Amino acid sequence: MASSKNVAFSTLQSREIIRRLKRPLGHKSKLRLLLDNVSCATSWKRFHNMLAHMRPTIKDIAERAGVGLGTVSRVLNDNPRVSETTREKVMGAVRDLNYVPSLAARGLSLGKTQSIAVIAPFFTRSVFVERLHGIEETTSANGYDVVIYNVDATEKRDRYFRTVPDPRRVDGVIVISLPPSAPDVAHFQRSSVPIVFVDVGSPLCEPFDRIVINDVEGGRMATQHLIDLGHRRIGYIGDIPQAGFNFTAGEDRFEGYRRALAGAGVAVHPEYHLDGRFGREVARTLARRMLGLAERPTAIFASNDTQALGVLEAARDLGLDVPGDLSVVGYDDIEMADFLGLTTVRQLLFESGRRSVEALLRRLGEPEGAPICDSLPVELIVRRTTAPPR
C-alpha cells in the first residue's frame, strides 16, 4: 500500500482508527457523528478535513458557558467590561473544549492582520537563516505569523518595497540588509505600516527603527588580532555584492581591515586584496591565486565564514598547514565555524532578529515615539585557525 497521505486507508488501518476513537462519547458528540461517516475507503485528506470541522468554535464556548457570542468575544479579547464570574465561566468552557483561538479571526476583530512581513535577500544563506530564526521565535511567542519575502533580484526588492507595507496585508515589516532608495523611504513614510531595518547602515534609514552591526569595528578587530600575533602580510578576500543591491557589510569590513593596518603602520598591498561573488568555490579560487604569489600572505581575513571555508580549502589544495603556514579569520560565526575550529568575528544573528521584532512591537504600541538605533556588539572568537607566523 502506498504511503502518500492522499491515498485511501487500508481496511485494517481504518478499522483500527475507528476502534480507538469510538468510545462512549454521547449520541450528540461531533466525533461520534464523524465516525459514523468514516468508511474503510476514506482518504486521509478527507478524514483530516472532517476532523478540521470538529474544532470547537466560539458558538460551542457560548453554549457550554451559557452566555452570548458577544460575551465570549469580549472575554477572548480581554475586554474589561466582563465580570470576573462570567469571565471564569467562559474560560472554564475554553479549557473544557480545548479551544484554540484563530489568530486570523482574532486579528480581524482587532483590526489587525496578526502578521509581520520579512523582506530578506537570499534567505537560505546561513546568516539570514539565523536571523529569521530569531524573528520567528519572537513573533510566535507574541501571537504573530511571519510572511517571508525572499529577494533574489532587484525587481523583486522594488516590487516588495512598493506592495508589502500595506495594512491590509501585514501589521509591520522587517527589512534585512537591503538599503532603500530615497523614493523607497518616501513611500515607507507615507505608509501607516511601521518598518524596522536590520543590518542596514544607510543614513536614509534614520527616520526608522534600526538594528545595526558595527562591521567596521568587526573588520578592525579581526585584522588587529592577526597583527597582534605578529603578521604583517595580511590578505583580504571580500565578496562583490550582486549588482543593484548596494550591500554595505563587505565594504565596512574592508574599511576596518584598512584602518587596522594603517594604525599598525602596515601598507595595504593591492595584490593582497581580492573580491569575488559570494561563495565557497569563488573564494577558494581567489585564495589559490593570492597564495600563489612569490611573496604570499601569512594570514588571510575573509569577509564571511563561507569564504573563509574556501580559503581553508585552498590552503589544503596547496599543501599549506593552517595555522602553521597560514592563519585564517572569518566573519559571522555561523554554525560550521565552531565545527571547523575557525577563528572568526561573531555577530549576534539570532539576537538581531529577536530585537527587530521587539522594536516593531514597541512601534506598534507607540507609533509616535522617536526612532531607535540599536547597535549590537561584535566579538572576536579565537579558535584553531590562527597562530603567530613561522
mmCIF file of N, CA and C in Angstrom, residues 158-247:
data_model
loop_
_atom_site.group_PDB
_atom_site.id
_atom_site.type_symbol
_atom_site.label_atom_id
_atom_site.label_comp_id
_atom_site.label_asym_id
_atom_site.label_seq_id
_atom_site.Cartn_x
_atom_site.Cartn_y
_atom_site.Cartn_z
ATOM 1 N N ASP A 158 12.226 45.818 -5.412
ATOM 2 C CA ASP A 158 11.460 47.027 -5.698
ATOM 3 C C ASP A 158 9.956 46.768 -5.599
ATOM 4 N N ARG A 159 9.519 45.609 -6.094
ATOM 5 C CA ARG A 159 8.089 45.286 -6.036
ATOM 6 C C ARG A 159 7.634 45.094 -4.593
ATOM 7 N N TYR A 160 8.435 44.381 -3.811
ATOM 8 C CA TYR A 160 8.050 44.158 -2.416
ATOM 9 C C TYR A 160 8.053 45.461 -1.624
ATOM 10 N N PHE A 161 9.027 46.328 -1.879
ATOM 11 C CA PHE A 161 9.054 47.615 -1.189
ATOM 12 C C PHE A 161 7.799 48.427 -1.487
ATOM 13 N N ARG A 162 7.287 48.281 -2.700
ATOM 14 C CA ARG A 162 6.086 49.043 -3.086
ATOM 15 C C ARG A 162 4.820 48.440 -2.507
ATOM 16 N N THR A 163 4.728 47.114 -2.477
ATOM 17 C CA THR A 163 3.432 46.477 -2.214
ATOM 18 C C THR A 163 3.263 45.887 -0.819
ATOM 19 N N VAL A 164 4.352 45.492 -0.160
ATOM 20 C CA VAL A 164 4.212 44.780 1.118
ATOM 21 C C VAL A 164 3.767 45.679 2.267
ATOM 22 N N PRO A 165 4.286 46.905 2.405
ATOM 23 C CA PRO A 165 3.850 47.746 3.541
ATOM 24 C C PRO A 165 2.414 48.251 3.364
ATOM 25 N N ASP A 166 1.485 47.349 3.507
ATOM 26 C CA ASP A 166 0.066 47.638 3.310
ATOM 27 C C ASP A 166 -0.683 47.101 4.541
ATOM 28 N N PRO A 167 -1.409 47.950 5.259
ATOM 29 C CA PRO A 167 -2.072 47.494 6.500
ATOM 30 C C PRO A 167 -3.092 46.390 6.278
ATOM 31 N N ARG A 168 -3.525 46.198 5.023
ATOM 32 C CA ARG A 168 -4.446 45.099 4.739
ATOM 33 C C ARG A 168 -3.717 43.760 4.652
ATOM 34 N N ARG A 169 -2.386 43.821 4.525
ATOM 35 C CA ARG A 169 -1.601 42.595 4.379
ATOM 36 C C ARG A 169 -0.845 42.239 5.661
ATOM 37 N N VAL A 170 -0.205 43.239 6.272
ATOM 38 C CA VAL A 170 0.638 42.977 7.442
ATOM 39 C C VAL A 170 0.527 44.125 8.436
ATOM 40 N N ASP A 171 0.909 43.834 9.676
ATOM 41 C CA ASP A 171 0.927 44.873 10.710
ATOM 42 C C ASP A 171 2.265 45.600 10.766
ATOM 43 N N GLY A 172 3.323 44.980 10.266
ATOM 44 C CA GLY A 172 4.639 45.606 10.290
ATOM 45 C C GLY A 172 5.573 44.884 9.340
ATOM 46 N N VAL A 173 6.694 45.531 9.030
ATOM 47 C CA VAL A 173 7.661 44.973 8.077
ATOM 48 C C VAL A 173 9.061 45.067 8.662
ATOM 49 N N ILE A 174 9.828 43.983 8.523
ATOM 50 C CA ILE A 174 11.248 43.968 8.873
ATOM 51 C C ILE A 174 12.038 43.794 7.584
ATOM 52 N N VAL A 175 12.959 44.701 7.321
ATOM 53 C CA VAL A 175 13.794 44.653 6.121
ATOM 54 C C VAL A 175 15.212 44.308 6.553
ATOM 55 N N ILE A 176 15.776 43.246 5.987
ATOM 56 C CA ILE A 176 17.113 42.784 6.362
ATOM 57 C C ILE A 176 18.107 43.059 5.245
ATOM 58 N N SER A 177 19.148 43.841 5.552
ATOM 59 C CA SER A 177 20.331 44.027 4.691
ATOM 60 C C SER A 177 20.034 44.652 3.333
ATOM 61 N N LEU A 178 18.888 45.282 3.164
ATOM 62 C CA LEU A 178 18.518 45.868 1.872
ATOM 63 C C LEU A 178 18.352 47.384 2.015
ATOM 64 N N PRO A 179 19.367 48.168 1.650
ATOM 65 C CA PRO A 179 19.255 49.621 1.762
ATOM 66 C C PRO A 179 18.173 50.156 0.814
ATOM 67 N N PRO A 180 17.310 51.047 1.292
ATOM 68 C CA PRO A 180 16.276 51.623 0.428
ATOM 69 C C PRO A 180 16.800 52.836 -0.327
ATOM 70 N N SER A 181 16.125 53.175 -1.412
ATOM 71 C CA SER A 181 16.417 54.420 -2.127
ATOM 72 C C SER A 181 15.604 55.544 -1.507
ATOM 73 N N ALA A 182 15.887 56.783 -1.918
ATOM 74 C CA ALA A 182 15.120 57.925 -1.406
ATOM 75 C C ALA A 182 13.628 57.791 -1.723
ATOM 76 N N PRO A 183 13.250 57.380 -2.952
ATOM 77 C CA PRO A 183 11.812 57.166 -3.223
ATOM 78 C C PRO A 183 11.208 56.060 -2.358
ATOM 79 N N ASP A 184 11.992 55.007 -2.064
ATOM 80 C CA ASP A 184 11.501 53.944 -1.171
ATOM 81 C C ASP A 184 11.190 54.518 0.204
ATOM 82 N N VAL A 185 12.095 55.334 0.719
ATOM 83 C CA VAL A 185 11.909 55.923 2.046
ATOM 84 C C VAL A 185 10.656 56.789 2.068
ATOM 85 N N ALA A 186 10.456 57.573 1.012
ATOM 86 C CA ALA A 186 9.261 58.425 0.946
ATOM 87 C C ALA A 186 7.997 57.575 0.947
ATOM 88 N N HIS A 187 8.023 56.450 0.223
ATOM 89 C CA HIS A 187 6.871 55.551 0.183
ATOM 90 C C HIS A 187 6.626 54.934 1.561
ATOM 91 N N PHE A 188 7.695 54.495 2.227
ATOM 92 C CA PHE A 188 7.549 53.918 3.561
ATOM 93 C C PHE A 188 6.967 54.926 4.546
ATOM 94 N N GLN A 189 7.384 56.171 4.436
ATOM 95 C CA GLN A 189 6.897 57.192 5.368
ATOM 96 C C GLN A 189 5.430 57.529 5.142
ATOM 97 N N ARG A 190 4.966 57.340 3.914
ATOM 98 C CA ARG A 190 3.541 57.580 3.635
ATOM 99 C C ARG A 190 2.676 56.433 4.130
ATOM 100 N N SER A 191 3.266 55.258 4.277
ATOM 101 C CA SER A 191 2.504 54.093 4.728
ATOM 102 C C SER A 191 2.280 54.163 6.230
ATOM 103 N N SER A 192 1.156 53.599 6.663
ATOM 104 C CA SER A 192 0.873 53.540 8.102
ATOM 105 C C SER A 192 1.503 52.312 8.749
ATOM 106 N N VAL A 193 2.179 51.483 7.949
ATOM 107 C CA VAL A 193 2.791 50.251 8.458
ATOM 108 C C VAL A 193 4.208 50.556 8.946
ATOM 109 N N PRO A 194 4.539 50.250 10.202
ATOM 110 C CA PRO A 194 5.892 50.516 10.699
ATOM 111 C C PRO A 194 6.930 49.610 10.045
ATOM 112 N N ILE A 195 8.128 50.165 9.845
ATOM 113 C CA ILE A 195 9.231 49.447 9.219
ATOM 114 C C ILE A 195 10.408 49.425 10.180
ATOM 115 N N VAL A 196 11.066 48.273 10.302
ATOM 116 C CA VAL A 196 12.312 48.159 11.060
ATOM 117 C C VAL A 196 13.381 47.622 10.121
ATOM 118 N N PHE A 197 14.551 48.266 10.111
ATOM 119 C CA PHE A 197 15.662 47.826 9.276
ATOM 120 C C PHE A 197 16.692 47.096 10.132
ATOM 121 N N VAL A 198 17.199 45.988 9.597
ATOM 122 C CA VAL A 198 18.232 45.206 10.267
ATOM 123 C C VAL A 198 19.452 45.148 9.355
ATOM 124 N N ASP A 199 20.628 45.467 9.916
ATOM 125 C CA ASP A 199 21.881 45.369 9.167
ATOM 126 C C ASP A 199 21.860 46.287 7.943
ATOM 127 N N VAL A 200 21.321 47.483 8.105
ATOM 128 C CA VAL A 200 21.327 48.490 7.040
ATOM 129 C C VAL A 200 21.855 49.787 7.658
ATOM 130 N N GLY A 201 23.018 50.231 7.196
ATOM 131 C CA GLY A 201 23.629 51.406 7.793
ATOM 132 C C GLY A 201 23.380 52.701 7.050
ATOM 133 N N SER A 202 22.535 52.667 6.026
ATOM 134 C CA SER A 202 22.303 53.865 5.221
ATOM 135 C C SER A 202 21.697 54.997 6.051
ATOM 136 N N PRO A 203 22.215 56.235 5.886
ATOM 137 C CA PRO A 203 21.624 57.384 6.598
ATOM 138 C C PRO A 203 20.165 57.620 6.229
ATOM 139 N N LEU A 204 19.745 57.124 5.057
ATOM 140 C CA LEU A 204 18.345 57.290 4.650
ATOM 141 C C LEU A 204 17.388 56.595 5.615
ATOM 142 N N CYS A 205 17.904 55.623 6.374
ATOM 143 C CA CYS A 205 17.041 54.846 7.277
ATOM 144 C C CYS A 205 16.887 55.475 8.655
ATOM 145 N N GLU A 206 17.497 56.614 8.880
ATOM 146 C CA GLU A 206 17.457 57.217 10.208
ATOM 147 C C GLU A 206 16.055 57.547 10.715
ATOM 148 N N PRO A 207 15.062 57.820 9.840
ATOM 149 C CA PRO A 207 13.706 58.058 10.368
ATOM 150 C C PRO A 207 13.015 56.804 10.891
ATOM 151 N N PHE A 208 13.650 55.623 10.740
ATOM 152 C CA PHE A 208 13.025 54.361 11.115
ATOM 153 C C PHE A 208 13.805 53.705 12.253
ATOM 154 N N ASP A 209 13.166 52.762 12.931
ATOM 155 C CA ASP A 209 13.854 51.951 13.922
ATOM 156 C C ASP A 209 14.850 51.049 13.208
ATOM 157 N N ARG A 210 16.051 50.902 13.813
ATOM 158 C CA ARG A 210 17.104 50.126 13.148
ATOM 159 C C ARG A 210 17.840 49.250 14.157
ATOM 160 N N ILE A 211 18.241 48.074 13.687
ATOM 161 C CA ILE A 211 19.140 47.201 14.432
ATOM 162 C C ILE A 211 20.401 47.108 13.573
ATOM 163 N N VAL A 212 21.508 47.648 14.060
ATOM 164 C CA VAL A 212 22.707 47.736 13.227
ATOM 165 C C VAL A 212 23.857 46.966 13.859
ATOM 166 N N ILE A 213 24.819 46.607 13.009
ATOM 167 C CA ILE A 213 26.016 45.899 13.431
ATOM 168 C C ILE A 213 27.214 46.729 13.007
ATOM 169 N N ASN A 214 28.184 46.902 13.896
ATOM 170 C CA ASN A 214 29.362 47.710 13.590
ATOM 171 C C ASN A 214 30.380 46.856 12.846
ATOM 172 N N ASP A 215 30.176 46.733 11.544
ATOM 173 C CA ASP A 215 31.067 45.889 10.745
ATOM 174 C C ASP A 215 32.441 46.503 10.574
ATOM 175 N N VAL A 216 32.552 47.821 10.634
ATOM 176 C CA VAL A 216 33.878 48.444 10.577
ATOM 177 C C VAL A 216 34.707 47.988 11.772
ATOM 178 N N GLU A 217 34.114 48.014 12.948
ATOM 179 C CA GLU A 217 34.816 47.559 14.147
ATOM 180 C C GLU A 217 35.120 46.060 14.057
ATOM 181 N N GLY A 218 34.203 45.284 13.518
ATOM 182 C CA GLY A 218 34.446 43.852 13.368
ATOM 183 C C GLY A 218 35.629 43.573 12.454
ATOM 184 N N GLY A 219 35.702 44.293 11.328
ATOM 185 C CA GLY A 219 36.841 44.126 10.425
ATOM 186 C C GLY A 219 38.145 44.558 11.054
ATOM 187 N N ARG A 220 38.090 45.637 11.813
ATOM 188 C CA ARG A 220 39.300 46.102 12.516
ATOM 189 C C ARG A 220 39.743 45.076 13.552
ATOM 190 N N MET A 221 38.786 44.524 14.268
ATOM 191 C CA MET A 221 39.075 43.554 15.326
ATOM 192 C C MET A 221 39.744 42.300 14.757
ATOM 193 N N ALA A 222 39.229 41.798 13.637
ATOM 194 C CA ALA A 222 39.796 40.592 13.023
ATOM 195 C C ALA A 222 41.228 40.833 12.573
ATOM 196 N N THR A 223 41.447 41.974 11.937
ATOM 197 C CA THR A 223 42.784 42.284 11.420
ATOM 198 C C THR A 223 43.759 42.565 12.556
ATOM 199 N N GLN A 224 43.295 43.260 13.582
ATOM 200 C CA GLN A 224 44.165 43.569 14.718
ATOM 201 C C GLN A 224 44.614 42.292 15.424
ATOM 202 N N HIS A 225 43.741 41.299 15.471
ATOM 203 C CA HIS A 225 44.114 40.011 16.065
ATOM 204 C C HIS A 225 45.308 39.419 15.321
ATOM 205 N N LEU A 226 45.300 39.490 13.989
ATOM 206 C CA LEU A 226 46.408 38.951 13.192
ATOM 207 C C LEU A 226 47.670 39.787 13.379
ATOM 208 N N ILE A 227 47.509 41.098 13.467
ATOM 209 C CA ILE A 227 48.658 41.975 13.708
ATOM 210 C C ILE A 227 49.285 41.665 15.064
ATOM 211 N N ASP A 228 48.431 41.488 16.069
ATOM 212 C CA ASP A 228 48.924 41.198 17.420
ATOM 213 C C ASP A 228 49.688 39.870 17.473
ATOM 214 N N LEU A 229 49.344 38.938 16.584
ATOM 215 C CA LEU A 229 50.060 37.662 16.528
ATOM 216 C C LEU A 229 51.417 37.802 15.844
ATOM 217 N N GLY A 230 51.631 38.948 15.178
ATOM 218 C CA GLY A 230 52.909 39.170 14.511
ATOM 219 C C GLY A 230 52.833 39.176 12.994
ATOM 220 N N HIS A 231 51.654 39.009 12.420
ATOM 221 C CA HIS A 231 51.514 39.005 10.960
ATOM 222 C C HIS A 231 51.609 40.428 10.404
ATOM 223 N N ARG A 232 52.273 40.549 9.246
ATOM 224 C CA ARG A 232 52.328 41.821 8.545
ATOM 225 C C ARG A 232 51.861 41.677 7.091
ATOM 226 N N ARG A 233 51.975 40.493 6.549
ATOM 227 C CA ARG A 233 51.461 40.232 5.198
ATOM 228 C C ARG A 233 50.075 39.588 5.345
ATOM 229 N N ILE A 234 49.072 40.459 5.385
ATOM 230 C CA ILE A 234 47.696 40.013 5.689
ATOM 231 C C ILE A 234 46.808 40.280 4.482
ATOM 232 N N GLY A 235 46.247 39.219 3.917
ATOM 233 C CA GLY A 235 45.354 39.360 2.767
ATOM 234 C C GLY A 235 43.912 39.547 3.196
ATOM 235 N N TYR A 236 43.132 40.043 2.243
ATOM 236 C CA TYR A 236 41.688 40.221 2.481
ATOM 237 C C TYR A 236 40.928 39.693 1.267
ATOM 238 N N ILE A 237 39.973 38.803 1.505
ATOM 239 C CA ILE A 237 39.111 38.294 0.434
ATOM 240 C C ILE A 237 37.687 38.722 0.743
ATOM 241 N N GLY A 238 37.140 39.549 -0.121
ATOM 242 C CA GLY A 238 35.795 40.077 0.071
ATOM 243 C C GLY A 238 34.842 39.558 -0.981
ATOM 244 N N ASP A 239 33.578 39.920 -0.827
ATOM 245 C CA ASP A 239 32.586 39.487 -1.802
ATOM 246 C C ASP A 239 32.022 40.695 -2.537
ATOM 247 N N ILE A 240 31.822 40.526 -3.838
ATOM 248 C CA ILE A 240 31.210 41.563 -4.654
ATOM 249 C C ILE A 240 29.705 41.357 -4.602
ATOM 250 N N PRO A 241 28.959 42.286 -4.019
ATOM 251 C CA PRO A 241 27.509 42.089 -3.942
ATOM 252 C C PRO A 241 26.867 42.106 -5.317
ATOM 253 N N GLN A 242 25.751 41.412 -5.421
ATOM 254 C CA GLN A 242 25.033 41.376 -6.691
ATOM 255 C C GLN A 242 24.642 42.790 -7.088
ATOM 256 N N ALA A 243 24.780 43.095 -8.358
ATOM 257 C CA ALA A 243 24.554 44.450 -8.860
ATOM 258 C C ALA A 243 23.176 44.968 -8.452
ATOM 259 N N GLY A 244 23.155 46.205 -7.951
ATOM 260 C CA GLY A 244 21.901 46.856 -7.628
ATOM 261 C C GLY A 244 21.442 46.696 -6.197
ATOM 262 N N PHE A 245 22.084 45.817 -5.427
ATOM 263 C CA PHE A 245 21.623 45.578 -4.060
ATOM 264 C C PHE A 245 22.219 46.560 -3.048
ATOM 265 N N ASN A 246 23.397 47.109 -3.356
ATOM 266 C CA ASN A 246 24.016 48.127 -2.506
ATOM 267 C C ASN A 246 24.284 47.646 -1.079
ATOM 268 N N PHE A 247 24.654 46.374 -0.937
ATOM 269 C CA PHE A 247 25.041 45.882 0.378
ATOM 270 C C PHE A 247 26.273 46.644 0.862
#
